[in-house]
């Protein structure tokens, strides 16, 4: 079993961040009330294919659950990740 991701919310930059060996994987977002709209997920080239973006998304949904917030995944990666995780369907806005 892997350790939970250490994802942080950086509201000044409107993004969630995950540091992996000094490199940052991030998801840009904007807020509408209690809804977080994920507009873009990006990993440095060296981290692509390593699962870093998936760990970022896992940390994001854990944060959203704790805050009782919903998500709108405009980013195709975020949308595909959430589609593969039906246990988080309740986080999606209707």
mmCIF file of C-alpha atoms in Angstrom:
data_model
loop_
_atom_site.group_PDB
_atom_site.id
_atom_site.type_symbol
_atom_site.label_atom_id
_atom_site.label_comp_id
_atom_site.label_asym_id
_atom_site.label_seq_id
_atom_site.Cartn_x
_atom_site.Cartn_y
_atom_site.Cartn_z
ATOM 1 C CA UNK A 1 0.000 0.000 0.000
ATOM 2 C CA UNK A 2 1.330 3.432 -0.902
ATOM 3 C CA UNK A 3 1.494 6.453 1.349
ATOM 4 C CA UNK A 4 -1.187 9.103 0.820
ATOM 5 C CA UNK A 5 -0.079 11.899 -1.467
ATOM 6 C CA UNK A 6 1.130 15.084 0.179
ATOM 7 C CA UNK A 7 -0.951 17.419 -1.974
ATOM 8 C CA UNK A 8 -1.280 21.037 -0.932
ATOM 9 C CA UNK A 9 -3.701 23.730 -1.980
ATOM 10 C CA UNK A 10 -1.948 26.901 -3.134
ATOM 11 C CA UNK A 11 -4.831 29.404 -3.302
ATOM 12 C CA UNK A 12 -2.493 32.282 -4.217
ATOM 13 C CA UNK A 13 -1.690 30.462 -7.480
ATOM 14 C CA UNK A 14 -5.128 28.786 -7.774
ATOM 15 C CA UNK A 15 -3.669 25.326 -7.974
ATOM 16 C CA UNK A 16 -3.141 22.094 -6.105
ATOM 17 C CA UNK A 17 0.479 20.988 -5.960
ATOM 18 C CA UNK A 18 2.434 17.809 -5.316
ATOM 19 C CA UNK A 19 6.201 17.930 -4.882
ATOM 20 C CA UNK A 20 7.982 14.871 -6.274
ATOM 21 C CA UNK A 21 11.746 14.942 -5.768
ATOM 22 C CA UNK A 22 11.879 18.719 -6.123
ATOM 23 C CA UNK A 23 9.589 18.865 -9.151
ATOM 24 C CA UNK A 24 6.000 20.070 -8.973
ATOM 25 C CA UNK A 25 2.987 18.318 -10.447
ATOM 26 C CA UNK A 26 0.024 20.700 -10.384
ATOM 27 C CA UNK A 27 -3.643 21.159 -11.190
ATOM 28 C CA UNK A 28 -4.896 24.655 -11.962
ATOM 29 C CA UNK A 29 -8.387 25.443 -10.753
ATOM 30 C CA UNK A 30 -10.931 28.164 -10.256
ATOM 31 C CA UNK A 31 -13.656 28.267 -7.652
ATOM 32 C CA UNK A 32 -17.390 28.823 -7.908
ATOM 33 C CA UNK A 33 -18.763 28.762 -4.390
ATOM 34 C CA UNK A 34 -18.274 25.233 -3.038
ATOM 35 C CA UNK A 35 -17.211 23.881 -6.433
ATOM 36 C CA UNK A 36 -13.629 23.500 -7.662
ATOM 37 C CA UNK A 37 -13.256 23.593 -11.449
ATOM 38 C CA UNK A 38 -10.059 21.826 -12.533
ATOM 39 C CA UNK A 39 -8.891 23.464 -15.744
ATOM 40 C CA UNK A 40 -5.468 21.888 -16.293
ATOM 41 C CA UNK A 41 -3.265 19.145 -14.845
ATOM 42 C CA UNK A 42 0.440 19.132 -15.665
ATOM 43 C CA UNK A 43 3.477 17.072 -14.715
ATOM 44 C CA UNK A 44 7.087 17.873 -15.595
ATOM 45 C CA UNK A 45 8.324 15.769 -18.530
ATOM 46 C CA UNK A 46 10.573 13.695 -16.252
ATOM 47 C CA UNK A 47 7.550 12.648 -14.152
ATOM 48 C CA UNK A 48 5.165 11.760 -16.971
ATOM 49 C CA UNK A 49 4.240 8.101 -16.927
ATOM 50 C CA UNK A 50 5.290 7.667 -13.285
ATOM 51 C CA UNK A 51 1.823 7.952 -11.731
ATOM 52 C CA UNK A 52 2.581 11.372 -10.259
ATOM 53 C CA UNK A 53 -0.510 12.988 -11.797
ATOM 54 C CA UNK A 54 -2.670 10.173 -10.445
ATOM 55 C CA UNK A 55 -1.227 10.710 -6.959
ATOM 56 C CA UNK A 56 -2.003 14.419 -7.351
ATOM 57 C CA UNK A 57 -5.613 13.655 -8.294
ATOM 58 C CA UNK A 58 -5.943 11.241 -5.357
ATOM 59 C CA UNK A 59 -4.777 13.960 -2.988
ATOM 60 C CA UNK A 60 -7.133 16.496 -4.564
ATOM 61 C CA UNK A 61 -10.213 14.314 -4.093
ATOM 62 C CA UNK A 62 -9.202 13.633 -0.483
ATOM 63 C CA UNK A 63 -8.970 17.387 0.138
ATOM 64 C CA UNK A 64 -12.329 18.004 -1.559
ATOM 65 C CA UNK A 65 -13.985 15.277 0.507
ATOM 66 C CA UNK A 66 -12.652 16.790 3.733
ATOM 67 C CA UNK A 67 -13.969 20.204 2.692
ATOM 68 C CA UNK A 68 -17.330 18.910 1.455
ATOM 69 C CA UNK A 69 -16.678 20.466 -1.940
ATOM 70 C CA UNK A 70 -17.629 19.337 -5.437
ATOM 71 C CA UNK A 71 -15.518 19.167 -8.582
ATOM 72 C CA UNK A 72 -15.967 19.943 -12.268
ATOM 73 C CA UNK A 73 -13.111 18.353 -14.256
ATOM 74 C CA UNK A 74 -12.736 20.493 -17.395
ATOM 75 C CA UNK A 75 -9.242 19.083 -17.953
ATOM 76 C CA UNK A 76 -9.391 15.865 -19.995
ATOM 77 C CA UNK A 77 -6.877 14.128 -17.717
ATOM 78 C CA UNK A 78 -8.851 14.993 -14.560
ATOM 79 C CA UNK A 79 -12.107 13.911 -16.219
ATOM 80 C CA UNK A 80 -10.625 10.580 -17.349
ATOM 81 C CA UNK A 81 -9.109 9.929 -13.908
ATOM 82 C CA UNK A 82 -12.407 10.591 -12.156
ATOM 83 C CA UNK A 83 -14.290 8.418 -14.653
ATOM 84 C CA UNK A 84 -12.012 5.498 -13.705
ATOM 85 C CA UNK A 85 -12.783 6.066 -10.006
ATOM 86 C CA UNK A 86 -16.543 5.548 -9.529
ATOM 87 C CA UNK A 87 -16.076 5.773 -5.755
ATOM 88 C CA UNK A 88 -15.655 9.543 -6.231
ATOM 89 C CA UNK A 89 -18.770 10.043 -8.384
ATOM 90 C CA UNK A 90 -20.413 11.865 -5.456
ATOM 91 C CA UNK A 91 -17.842 14.658 -5.793
ATOM 92 C CA UNK A 92 -18.964 15.480 -9.328
ATOM 93 C CA UNK A 93 -21.520 18.208 -9.786
ATOM 94 C CA UNK A 94 -24.805 16.928 -11.225
#
